[in-house]
mmCIF file of C-alpha atoms in Angstrom:
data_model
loop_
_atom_site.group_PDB
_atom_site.id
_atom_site.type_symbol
_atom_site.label_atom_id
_atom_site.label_comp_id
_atom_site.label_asym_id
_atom_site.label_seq_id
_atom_site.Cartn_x
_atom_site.Cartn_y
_atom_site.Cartn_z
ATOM 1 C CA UNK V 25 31.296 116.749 -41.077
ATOM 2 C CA UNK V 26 33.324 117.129 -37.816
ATOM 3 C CA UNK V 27 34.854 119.709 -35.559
ATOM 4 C CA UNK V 28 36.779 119.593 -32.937
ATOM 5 C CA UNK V 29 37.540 122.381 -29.780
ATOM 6 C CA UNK V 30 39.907 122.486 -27.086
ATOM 7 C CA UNK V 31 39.973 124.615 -23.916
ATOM 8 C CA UNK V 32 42.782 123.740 -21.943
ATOM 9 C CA UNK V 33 41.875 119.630 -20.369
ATOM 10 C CA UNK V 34 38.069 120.459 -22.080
ATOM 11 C CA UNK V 35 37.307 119.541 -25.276
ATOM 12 C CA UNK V 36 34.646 118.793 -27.413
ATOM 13 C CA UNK V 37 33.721 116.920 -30.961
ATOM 14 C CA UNK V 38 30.639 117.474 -33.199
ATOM 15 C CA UNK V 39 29.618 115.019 -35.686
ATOM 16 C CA UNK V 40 26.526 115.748 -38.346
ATOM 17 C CA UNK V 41 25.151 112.496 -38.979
ATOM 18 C CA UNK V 42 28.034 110.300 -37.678
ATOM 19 C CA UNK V 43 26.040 106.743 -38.342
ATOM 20 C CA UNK V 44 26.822 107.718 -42.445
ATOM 21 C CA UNK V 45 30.134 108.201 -42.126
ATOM 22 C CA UNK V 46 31.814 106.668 -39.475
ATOM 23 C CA UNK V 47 34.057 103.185 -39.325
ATOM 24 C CA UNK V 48 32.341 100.373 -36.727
ATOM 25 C CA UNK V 49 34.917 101.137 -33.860
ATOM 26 C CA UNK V 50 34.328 104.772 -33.891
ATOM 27 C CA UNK V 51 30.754 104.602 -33.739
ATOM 28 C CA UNK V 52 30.759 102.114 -30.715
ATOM 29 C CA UNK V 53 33.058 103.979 -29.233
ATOM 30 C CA UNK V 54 30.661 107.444 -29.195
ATOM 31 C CA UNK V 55 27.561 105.272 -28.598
ATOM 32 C CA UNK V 56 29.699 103.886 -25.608
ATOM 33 C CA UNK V 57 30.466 107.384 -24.288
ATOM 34 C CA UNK V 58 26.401 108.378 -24.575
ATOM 35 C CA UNK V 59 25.558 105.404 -22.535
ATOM 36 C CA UNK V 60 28.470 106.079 -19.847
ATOM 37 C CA UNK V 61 26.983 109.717 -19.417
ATOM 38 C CA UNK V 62 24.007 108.776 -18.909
ATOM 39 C CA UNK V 63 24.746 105.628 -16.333
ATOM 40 C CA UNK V 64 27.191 107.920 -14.375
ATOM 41 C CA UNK V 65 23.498 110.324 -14.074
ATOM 42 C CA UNK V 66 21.550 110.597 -10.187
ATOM 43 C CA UNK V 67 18.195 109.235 -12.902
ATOM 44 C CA UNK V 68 18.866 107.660 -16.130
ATOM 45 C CA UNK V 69 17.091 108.594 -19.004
ATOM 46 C CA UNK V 70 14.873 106.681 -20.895
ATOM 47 C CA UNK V 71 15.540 107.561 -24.535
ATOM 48 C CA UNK V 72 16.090 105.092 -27.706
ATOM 49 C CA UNK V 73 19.285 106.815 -28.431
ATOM 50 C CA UNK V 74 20.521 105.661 -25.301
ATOM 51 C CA UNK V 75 19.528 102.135 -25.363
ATOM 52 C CA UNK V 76 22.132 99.766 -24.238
ATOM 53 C CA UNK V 77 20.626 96.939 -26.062
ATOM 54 C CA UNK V 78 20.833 98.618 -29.598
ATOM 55 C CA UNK V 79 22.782 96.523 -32.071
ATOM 56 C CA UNK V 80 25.410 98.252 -34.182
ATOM 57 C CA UNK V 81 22.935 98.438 -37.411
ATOM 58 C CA UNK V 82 20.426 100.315 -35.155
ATOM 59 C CA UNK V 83 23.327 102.560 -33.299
ATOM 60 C CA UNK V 84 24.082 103.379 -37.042
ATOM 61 C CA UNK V 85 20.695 103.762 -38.369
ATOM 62 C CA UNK V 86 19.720 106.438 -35.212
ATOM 63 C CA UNK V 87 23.004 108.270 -35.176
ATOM 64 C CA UNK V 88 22.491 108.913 -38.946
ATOM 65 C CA UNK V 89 19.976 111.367 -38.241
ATOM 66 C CA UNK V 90 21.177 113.775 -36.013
ATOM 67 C CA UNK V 91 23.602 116.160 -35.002
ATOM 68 C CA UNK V 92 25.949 115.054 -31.436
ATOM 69 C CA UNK V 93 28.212 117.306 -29.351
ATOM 70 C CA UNK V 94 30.288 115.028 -27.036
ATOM 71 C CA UNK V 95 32.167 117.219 -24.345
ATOM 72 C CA UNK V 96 35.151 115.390 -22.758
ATOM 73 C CA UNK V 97 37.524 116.620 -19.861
ATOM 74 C CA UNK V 98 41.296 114.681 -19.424
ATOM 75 C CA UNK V 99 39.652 112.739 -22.301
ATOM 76 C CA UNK V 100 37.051 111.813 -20.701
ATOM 77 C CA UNK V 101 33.331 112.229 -21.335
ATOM 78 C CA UNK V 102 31.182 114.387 -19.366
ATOM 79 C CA UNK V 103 28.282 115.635 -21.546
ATOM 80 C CA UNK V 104 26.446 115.377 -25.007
ATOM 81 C CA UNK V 105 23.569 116.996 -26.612
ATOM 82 C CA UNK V 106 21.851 115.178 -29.375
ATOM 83 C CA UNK V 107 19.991 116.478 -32.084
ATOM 84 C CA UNK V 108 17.603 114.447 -33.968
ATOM 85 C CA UNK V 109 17.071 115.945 -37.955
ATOM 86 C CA UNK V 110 13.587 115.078 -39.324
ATOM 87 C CA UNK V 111 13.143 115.476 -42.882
ATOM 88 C CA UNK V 112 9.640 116.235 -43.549
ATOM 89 C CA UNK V 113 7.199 118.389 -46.336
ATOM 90 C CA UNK V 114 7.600 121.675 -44.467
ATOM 91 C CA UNK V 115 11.174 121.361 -44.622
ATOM 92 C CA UNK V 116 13.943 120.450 -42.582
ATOM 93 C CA UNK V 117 12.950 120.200 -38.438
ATOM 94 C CA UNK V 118 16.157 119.914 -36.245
ATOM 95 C CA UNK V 119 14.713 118.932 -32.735
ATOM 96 C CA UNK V 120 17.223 120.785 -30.178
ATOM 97 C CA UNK V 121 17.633 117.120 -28.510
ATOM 98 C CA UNK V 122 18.647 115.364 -25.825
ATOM 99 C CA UNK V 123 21.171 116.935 -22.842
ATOM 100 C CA UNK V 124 22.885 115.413 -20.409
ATOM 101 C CA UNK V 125 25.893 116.447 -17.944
ATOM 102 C CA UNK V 126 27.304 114.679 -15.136
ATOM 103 C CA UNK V 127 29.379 117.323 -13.928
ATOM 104 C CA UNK V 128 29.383 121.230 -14.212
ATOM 105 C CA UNK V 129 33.081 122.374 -15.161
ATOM 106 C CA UNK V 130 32.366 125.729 -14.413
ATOM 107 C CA UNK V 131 31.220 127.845 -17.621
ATOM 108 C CA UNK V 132 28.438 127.884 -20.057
ATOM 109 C CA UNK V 133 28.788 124.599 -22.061
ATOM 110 C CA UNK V 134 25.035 124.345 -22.329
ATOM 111 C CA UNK V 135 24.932 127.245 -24.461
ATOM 112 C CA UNK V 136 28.074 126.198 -26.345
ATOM 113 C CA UNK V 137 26.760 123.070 -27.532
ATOM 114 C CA UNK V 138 23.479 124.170 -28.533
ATOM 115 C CA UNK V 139 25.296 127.079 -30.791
ATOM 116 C CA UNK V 140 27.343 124.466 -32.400
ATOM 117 C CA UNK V 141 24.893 122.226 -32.961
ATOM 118 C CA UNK V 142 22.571 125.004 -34.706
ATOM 119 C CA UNK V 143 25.427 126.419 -36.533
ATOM 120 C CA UNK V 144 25.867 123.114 -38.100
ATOM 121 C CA UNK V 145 22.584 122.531 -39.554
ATOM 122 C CA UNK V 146 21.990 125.607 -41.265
ATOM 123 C CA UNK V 147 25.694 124.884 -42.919
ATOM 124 C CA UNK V 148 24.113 121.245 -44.225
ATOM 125 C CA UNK V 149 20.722 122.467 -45.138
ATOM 126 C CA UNK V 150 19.767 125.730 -45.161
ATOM 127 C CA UNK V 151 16.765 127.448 -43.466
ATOM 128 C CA UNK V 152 15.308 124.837 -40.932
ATOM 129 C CA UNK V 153 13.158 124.630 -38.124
ATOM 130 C CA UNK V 154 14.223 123.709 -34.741
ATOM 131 C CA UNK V 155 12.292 122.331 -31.691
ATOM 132 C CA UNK V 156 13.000 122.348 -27.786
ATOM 133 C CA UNK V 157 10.970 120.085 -25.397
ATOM 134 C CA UNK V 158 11.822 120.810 -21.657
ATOM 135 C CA UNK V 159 10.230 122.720 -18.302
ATOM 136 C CA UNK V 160 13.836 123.571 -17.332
ATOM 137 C CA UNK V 161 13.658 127.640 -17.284
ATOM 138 C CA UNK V 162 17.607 128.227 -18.168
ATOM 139 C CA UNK V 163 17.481 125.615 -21.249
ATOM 140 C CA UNK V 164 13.978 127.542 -22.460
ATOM 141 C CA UNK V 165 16.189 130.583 -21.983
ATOM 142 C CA UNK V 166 19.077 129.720 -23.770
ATOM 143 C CA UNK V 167 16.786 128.156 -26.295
ATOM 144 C CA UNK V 168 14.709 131.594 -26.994
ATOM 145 C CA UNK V 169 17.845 133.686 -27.256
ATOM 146 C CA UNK V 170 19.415 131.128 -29.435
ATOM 147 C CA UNK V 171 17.100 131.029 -31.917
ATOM 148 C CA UNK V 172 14.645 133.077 -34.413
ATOM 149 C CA UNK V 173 10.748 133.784 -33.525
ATOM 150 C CA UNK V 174 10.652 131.511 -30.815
ATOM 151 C CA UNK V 175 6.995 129.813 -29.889
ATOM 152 C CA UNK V 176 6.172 129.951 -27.207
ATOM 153 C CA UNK V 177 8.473 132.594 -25.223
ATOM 154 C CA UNK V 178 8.005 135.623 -23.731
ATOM 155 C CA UNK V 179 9.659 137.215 -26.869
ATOM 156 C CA UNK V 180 6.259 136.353 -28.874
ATOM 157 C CA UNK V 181 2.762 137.326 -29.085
ATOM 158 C CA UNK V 182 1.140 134.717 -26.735
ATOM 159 C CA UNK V 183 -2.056 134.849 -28.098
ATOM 160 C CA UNK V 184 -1.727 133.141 -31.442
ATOM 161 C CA UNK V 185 1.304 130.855 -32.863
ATOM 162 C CA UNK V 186 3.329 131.392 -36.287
ATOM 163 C CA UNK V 187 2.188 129.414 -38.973
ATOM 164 C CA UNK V 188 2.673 126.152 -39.954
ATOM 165 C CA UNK V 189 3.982 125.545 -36.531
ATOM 166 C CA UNK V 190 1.285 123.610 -35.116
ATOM 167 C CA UNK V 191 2.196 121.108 -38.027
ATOM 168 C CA UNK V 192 5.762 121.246 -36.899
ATOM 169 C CA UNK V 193 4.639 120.102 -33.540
ATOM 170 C CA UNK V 194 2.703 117.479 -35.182
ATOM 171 C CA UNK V 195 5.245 116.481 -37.123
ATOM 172 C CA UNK V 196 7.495 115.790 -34.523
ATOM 173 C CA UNK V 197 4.950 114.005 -32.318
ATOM 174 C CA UNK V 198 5.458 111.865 -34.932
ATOM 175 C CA UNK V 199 8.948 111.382 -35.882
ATOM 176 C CA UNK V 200 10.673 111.824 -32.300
ATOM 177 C CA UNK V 201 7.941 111.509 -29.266
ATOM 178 C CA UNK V 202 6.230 108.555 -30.513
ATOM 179 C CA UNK V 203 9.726 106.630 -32.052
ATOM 180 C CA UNK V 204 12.265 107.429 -29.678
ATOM 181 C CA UNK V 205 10.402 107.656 -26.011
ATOM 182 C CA UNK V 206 9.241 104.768 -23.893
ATOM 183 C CA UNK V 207 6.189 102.516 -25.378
ATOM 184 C CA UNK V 208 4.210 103.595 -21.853
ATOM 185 C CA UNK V 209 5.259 107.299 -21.914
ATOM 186 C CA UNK V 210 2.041 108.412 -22.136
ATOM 187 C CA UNK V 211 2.222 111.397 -24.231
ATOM 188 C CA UNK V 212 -0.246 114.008 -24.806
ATOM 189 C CA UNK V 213 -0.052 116.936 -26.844
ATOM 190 C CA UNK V 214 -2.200 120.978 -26.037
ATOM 191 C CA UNK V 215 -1.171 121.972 -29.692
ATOM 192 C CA UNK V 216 -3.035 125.560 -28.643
ATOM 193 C CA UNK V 217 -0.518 125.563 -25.974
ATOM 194 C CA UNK V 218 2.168 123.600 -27.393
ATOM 195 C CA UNK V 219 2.598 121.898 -24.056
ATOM 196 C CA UNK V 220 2.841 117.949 -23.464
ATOM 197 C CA UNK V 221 2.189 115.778 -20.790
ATOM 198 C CA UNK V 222 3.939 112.398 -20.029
ATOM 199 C CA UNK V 223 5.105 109.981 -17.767
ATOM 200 C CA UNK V 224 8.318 112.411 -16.790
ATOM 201 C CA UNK V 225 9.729 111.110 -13.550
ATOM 202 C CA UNK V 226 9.678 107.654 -14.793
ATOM 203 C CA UNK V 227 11.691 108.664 -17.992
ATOM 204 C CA UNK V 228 14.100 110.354 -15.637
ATOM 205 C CA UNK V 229 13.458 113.920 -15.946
ATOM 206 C CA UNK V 230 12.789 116.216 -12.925
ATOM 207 C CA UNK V 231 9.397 117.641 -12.763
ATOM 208 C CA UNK V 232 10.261 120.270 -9.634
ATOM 209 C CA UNK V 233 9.917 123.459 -10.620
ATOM 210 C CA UNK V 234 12.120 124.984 -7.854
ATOM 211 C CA UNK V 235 14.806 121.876 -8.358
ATOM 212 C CA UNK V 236 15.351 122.550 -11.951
ATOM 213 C CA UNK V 237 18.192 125.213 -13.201
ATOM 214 C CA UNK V 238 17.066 128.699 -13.213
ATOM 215 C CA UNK V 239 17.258 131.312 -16.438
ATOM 216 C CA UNK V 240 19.539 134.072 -15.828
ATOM 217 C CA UNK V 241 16.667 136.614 -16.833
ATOM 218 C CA UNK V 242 13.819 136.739 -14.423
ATOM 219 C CA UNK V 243 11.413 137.021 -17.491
ATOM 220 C CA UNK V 244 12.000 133.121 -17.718
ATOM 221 C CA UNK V 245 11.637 132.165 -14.429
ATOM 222 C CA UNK V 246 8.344 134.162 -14.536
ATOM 223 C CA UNK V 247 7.119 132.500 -18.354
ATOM 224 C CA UNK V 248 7.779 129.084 -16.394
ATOM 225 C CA UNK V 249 5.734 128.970 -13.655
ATOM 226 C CA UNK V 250 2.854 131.001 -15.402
ATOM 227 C CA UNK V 251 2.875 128.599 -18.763
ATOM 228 C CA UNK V 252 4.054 125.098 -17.878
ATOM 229 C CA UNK V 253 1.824 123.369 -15.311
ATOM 230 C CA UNK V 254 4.579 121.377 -13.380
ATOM 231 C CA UNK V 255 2.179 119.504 -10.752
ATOM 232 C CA UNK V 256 0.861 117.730 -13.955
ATOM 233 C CA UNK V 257 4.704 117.126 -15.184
ATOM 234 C CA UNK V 258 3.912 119.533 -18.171
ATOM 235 C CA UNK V 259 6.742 120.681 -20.402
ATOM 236 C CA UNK V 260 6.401 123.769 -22.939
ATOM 237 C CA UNK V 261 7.512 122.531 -27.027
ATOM 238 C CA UNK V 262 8.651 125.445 -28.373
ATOM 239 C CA UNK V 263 8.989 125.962 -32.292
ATOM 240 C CA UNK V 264 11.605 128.637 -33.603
ATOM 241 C CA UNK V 265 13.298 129.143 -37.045
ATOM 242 C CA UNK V 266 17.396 129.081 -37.948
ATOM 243 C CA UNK V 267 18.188 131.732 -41.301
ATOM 244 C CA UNK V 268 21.192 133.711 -42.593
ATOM 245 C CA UNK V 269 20.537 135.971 -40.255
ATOM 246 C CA UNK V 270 20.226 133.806 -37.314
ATOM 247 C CA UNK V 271 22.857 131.975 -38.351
ATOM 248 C CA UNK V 272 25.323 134.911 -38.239
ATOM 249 C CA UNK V 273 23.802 135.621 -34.990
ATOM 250 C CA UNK V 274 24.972 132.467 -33.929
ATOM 251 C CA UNK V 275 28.476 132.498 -35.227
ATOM 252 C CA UNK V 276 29.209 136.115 -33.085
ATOM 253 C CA UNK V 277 27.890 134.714 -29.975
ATOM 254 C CA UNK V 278 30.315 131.114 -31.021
ATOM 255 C CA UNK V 279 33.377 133.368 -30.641
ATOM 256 C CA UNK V 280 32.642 135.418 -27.616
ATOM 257 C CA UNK V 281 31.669 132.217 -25.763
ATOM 258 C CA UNK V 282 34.834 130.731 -27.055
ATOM 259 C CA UNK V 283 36.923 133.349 -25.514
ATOM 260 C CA UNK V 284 34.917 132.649 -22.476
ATOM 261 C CA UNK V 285 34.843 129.486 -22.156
ATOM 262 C CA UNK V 286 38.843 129.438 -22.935
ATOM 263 C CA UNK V 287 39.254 131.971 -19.974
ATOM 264 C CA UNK V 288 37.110 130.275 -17.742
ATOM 265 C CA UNK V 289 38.755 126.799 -18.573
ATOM 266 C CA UNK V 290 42.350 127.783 -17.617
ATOM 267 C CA UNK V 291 41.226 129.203 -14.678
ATOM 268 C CA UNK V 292 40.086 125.791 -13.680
ATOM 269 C CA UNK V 293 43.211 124.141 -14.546
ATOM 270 C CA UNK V 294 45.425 126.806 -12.537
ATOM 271 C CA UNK V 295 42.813 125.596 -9.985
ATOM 272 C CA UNK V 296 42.994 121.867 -10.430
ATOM 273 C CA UNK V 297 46.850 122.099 -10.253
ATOM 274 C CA UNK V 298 46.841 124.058 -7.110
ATOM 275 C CA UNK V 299 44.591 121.226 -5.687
ATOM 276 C CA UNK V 300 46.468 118.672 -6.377
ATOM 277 C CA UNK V 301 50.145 120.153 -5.206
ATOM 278 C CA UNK V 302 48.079 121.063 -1.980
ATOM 279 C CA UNK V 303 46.257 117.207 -1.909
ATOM 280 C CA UNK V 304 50.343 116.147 -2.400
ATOM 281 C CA UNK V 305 51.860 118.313 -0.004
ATOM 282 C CA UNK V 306 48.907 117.160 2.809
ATOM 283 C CA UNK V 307 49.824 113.164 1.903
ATOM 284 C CA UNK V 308 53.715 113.856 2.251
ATOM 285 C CA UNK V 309 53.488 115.606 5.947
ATOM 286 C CA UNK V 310 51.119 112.407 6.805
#
């Protein structure tokens, strides 16, 4: 499965399980654009998907498991967010992924990858459960409003998690932490907290609380700081559910952010134009 958007010079494709599917050159090619994102970052990330070294049966083997957004602009990449699938006895676990954007074009793409990428599993398998590791307060945010009986968030009772979703963090200890992060990463797992503790800065992520991108709603900032312990480079794993009804959820807040993000886009191309007569004008009176 594949889809395709276009706002104005932005664009994006999403591929469910691309490694199946896909013809040699094509798969290079998107496994080429991860990699550029990710070298064009101020830290690179330390993730098995992003492995330069991989050869084309592992790029194949890894990308067959997940769900990708790539997000290009003048064709050419900016952002992805991957989405590992884990097939396991509880049922299907999408893990939110892996998010990365070198540049901020001016509107909510965060959000508009994360809805696409959601929308897209419960279209392949049904009910599933998805999973968001991070300390950043707007991606925890986006996350809780995204999704259905979030754990932890400051939608929930605090006191006591859902069922079967300690085994969901277990399960994708696992699958993900312990396959696709560094050997040395050092992971530990509060599965009464659902918190985890690892090597951070060394596998490129920020650990600065007041560095990191801030939620819209207060209520997140405030969940942040009072769950996730960030001197000890803690992030919160938070466990949520995708159903009909979440899923139609999801499709609503698709179109309204694609009006949005269409609006916002030519904006930024009336912009960009204006720039560059202006950039033109300044070279010719030189």
């Amino acid at each position: 499965m594949k889809r395709e958007f276009k706002f104005n010079n932005i664009s994006s494709c999403h591929y469910i399980n691309p490694g199946k599917n896909m013809n040699d050159l094509e798969l290079t090619k998107i496994h080429k654009d991860l990699v550029s994102v990710n070298n064009s970052a101020a830290k690179k990330v330390d993730n098995l998907f992003l492995n330069e070294e991989l050869t084309l049966e592992q790029k194949r083997k890894h990308l067959s498991k997940c769900i990708l957004t790539l997000l290009y602009q003048n064709q050419r990449v900016f952002g992805f967010l991957i989405s590992p699938i884990i097939s396991s006895k509880k049922g299907v676990i999408l893990h939110a992924g892996l998010i990365m954007m070198n540049k901020n074009p001016g509107a909510d793409f965060m959000a508009f990858t994360g809805l696409n990428n959601f929308s897209m599993a419960y279209e392949e398998y049904g009910n599933v459960y998805v999973t968001n590791i991070s300390s950043t307060p707007s991606i925890i945010e986006v996350f809780s409003n995204q999704i259905s009986k979030v754990w932890p968030s400051p939608k929930m009772n605090t006191k006591v998690s859902p069922p079967h979703y300690r085994d969901i963090l277990h399960i994708l200890k696992m699958e993900y932490m312990d396959k696709y992060f560094p050997v040395d990463a050092d992971i530990e797992i509060d599965d009464r907290r659902f918190t985890m503790t690892s090597n951070s800065k060394e596998m490129g992520f920020s650990t600065n609380f007041y560095k990191l991108s801030r939620a819209t709603n207060y209520l997140y900032q405030s969940f942040c700081q009072v769950w996730i312990n960030y001197d000890d480079s803690e992030d919160i794993i938070q466990v949520g559910r995708i159903t009909l009804r979440t899923f139609l959820y999801q499709k609503i807040l698709l179109r309204i952010l694609s009006y949005k993000l269409n609006k916002a886009s030519k904006k930024l191309s009336v912009e960009s134009e204006e720039r560059r007569e202006r950039e033109l004008k300044t070279k010719k009176a030189a």
